[in-house]
């Protein structure tokens, strides 16, 4: 089972709100997920990024892959040193 850390879109039309979630790569973008790791609200000024660093590190250690969007958000949040450790 390939696991990814990605964004799931919530909110109304033209009012997006995202959750940072761990999900199976085969499930739909807004479908079932394994665990919620944080939130991203691009409409606030500055954009709100809240992430549970310990949970993200735990999932990366287990082999979860970050999507490009989530990797960029984590970099902005100051979490840069995530590497898969065997």
mmCIF file of C-alpha atoms in Angstrom:
data_model
loop_
_atom_site.group_PDB
_atom_site.id
_atom_site.type_symbol
_atom_site.label_atom_id
_atom_site.label_comp_id
_atom_site.label_asym_id
_atom_site.label_seq_id
_atom_site.Cartn_x
_atom_site.Cartn_y
_atom_site.Cartn_z
ATOM 1 C CA UNK A 1 0.000 0.000 0.000
ATOM 2 C CA UNK A 2 1.528 3.315 -1.102
ATOM 3 C CA UNK A 3 0.853 6.028 1.462
ATOM 4 C CA UNK A 4 1.053 9.746 0.710
ATOM 5 C CA UNK A 5 0.904 12.899 2.766
ATOM 6 C CA UNK A 6 -1.238 15.276 0.714
ATOM 7 C CA UNK A 7 -3.851 18.037 0.793
ATOM 8 C CA UNK A 8 -7.586 17.331 0.983
ATOM 9 C CA UNK A 9 -9.802 20.265 -0.060
ATOM 10 C CA UNK A 10 -12.687 21.406 2.106
ATOM 11 C CA UNK A 11 -14.728 24.599 2.242
ATOM 12 C CA UNK A 12 -17.245 26.184 -0.079
ATOM 13 C CA UNK A 13 -16.800 27.299 -3.655
ATOM 14 C CA UNK A 14 -14.210 30.116 -3.868
ATOM 15 C CA UNK A 15 -13.450 29.634 -0.137
ATOM 16 C CA UNK A 16 -10.915 26.775 -0.070
ATOM 17 C CA UNK A 17 -9.617 25.255 3.140
ATOM 18 C CA UNK A 18 -7.247 22.305 3.180
ATOM 19 C CA UNK A 19 -6.367 19.512 5.577
ATOM 20 C CA UNK A 20 -2.950 17.905 5.468
ATOM 21 C CA UNK A 21 -3.732 14.189 5.619
ATOM 22 C CA UNK A 22 -2.141 10.768 5.282
ATOM 23 C CA UNK A 23 -4.003 8.642 2.772
ATOM 24 C CA UNK A 24 -3.649 5.671 0.481
ATOM 25 C CA UNK A 25 -2.492 6.903 -2.913
ATOM 26 C CA UNK A 26 -5.373 5.046 -4.594
ATOM 27 C CA UNK A 27 -8.105 6.891 -2.651
ATOM 28 C CA UNK A 28 -9.649 10.093 -4.098
ATOM 29 C CA UNK A 29 -8.257 13.512 -3.145
ATOM 30 C CA UNK A 30 -11.134 14.354 -0.799
ATOM 31 C CA UNK A 31 -11.960 10.748 0.094
ATOM 32 C CA UNK A 32 -10.982 8.474 2.906
ATOM 33 C CA UNK A 33 -7.810 9.254 4.831
ATOM 34 C CA UNK A 34 -5.811 7.513 7.541
ATOM 35 C CA UNK A 35 -4.881 10.449 9.781
ATOM 36 C CA UNK A 36 -5.142 14.245 9.855
ATOM 37 C CA UNK A 37 -1.777 15.939 10.361
ATOM 38 C CA UNK A 38 -2.606 19.624 10.058
ATOM 39 C CA UNK A 39 -4.446 22.418 8.278
ATOM 40 C CA UNK A 40 -3.708 25.016 5.610
ATOM 41 C CA UNK A 41 -5.898 28.087 5.090
ATOM 42 C CA UNK A 42 -4.670 30.151 2.105
ATOM 43 C CA UNK A 43 -7.309 32.872 2.579
ATOM 44 C CA UNK A 44 -5.925 34.240 5.832
ATOM 45 C CA UNK A 45 -3.303 36.962 5.718
ATOM 46 C CA UNK A 46 -0.662 35.569 6.166
ATOM 47 C CA UNK A 47 -1.796 32.068 5.136
ATOM 48 C CA UNK A 48 -2.305 29.755 8.116
ATOM 49 C CA UNK A 49 -0.219 26.578 8.219
ATOM 50 C CA UNK A 50 -0.547 24.355 11.316
ATOM 51 C CA UNK A 51 1.210 20.998 11.284
ATOM 52 C CA UNK A 52 1.899 18.352 13.917
ATOM 53 C CA UNK A 53 5.620 17.910 13.258
ATOM 54 C CA UNK A 54 5.949 14.719 15.320
ATOM 55 C CA UNK A 55 3.200 12.958 13.378
ATOM 56 C CA UNK A 56 4.667 14.051 10.031
ATOM 57 C CA UNK A 57 8.116 12.773 11.014
ATOM 58 C CA UNK A 58 6.601 9.487 12.204
ATOM 59 C CA UNK A 59 4.796 8.924 8.885
ATOM 60 C CA UNK A 60 7.870 9.831 6.836
ATOM 61 C CA UNK A 61 9.891 7.310 8.870
ATOM 62 C CA UNK A 62 7.231 4.696 8.040
ATOM 63 C CA UNK A 63 7.708 5.420 4.330
ATOM 64 C CA UNK A 64 4.965 7.928 3.475
ATOM 65 C CA UNK A 65 5.739 10.123 0.454
ATOM 66 C CA UNK A 66 5.165 13.893 0.520
ATOM 67 C CA UNK A 67 3.405 15.488 -2.444
ATOM 68 C CA UNK A 68 5.000 18.571 -3.954
ATOM 69 C CA UNK A 69 2.396 20.925 -2.501
ATOM 70 C CA UNK A 70 2.777 19.536 1.016
ATOM 71 C CA UNK A 71 6.579 19.609 0.797
ATOM 72 C CA UNK A 72 6.387 23.305 -0.121
ATOM 73 C CA UNK A 73 4.014 24.067 2.749
ATOM 74 C CA UNK A 74 6.214 22.222 5.246
ATOM 75 C CA UNK A 75 9.210 24.200 4.017
ATOM 76 C CA UNK A 76 7.287 27.459 4.592
ATOM 77 C CA UNK A 77 6.304 26.213 8.072
ATOM 78 C CA UNK A 78 9.977 25.636 8.888
ATOM 79 C CA UNK A 79 9.990 21.843 8.676
ATOM 80 C CA UNK A 80 12.732 21.177 6.138
ATOM 81 C CA UNK A 81 14.831 18.298 7.387
ATOM 82 C CA UNK A 82 12.443 15.455 6.536
ATOM 83 C CA UNK A 83 14.242 12.524 5.030
ATOM 84 C CA UNK A 84 13.186 8.901 4.856
ATOM 85 C CA UNK A 85 15.328 6.997 7.377
ATOM 86 C CA UNK A 86 15.499 3.205 7.175
#
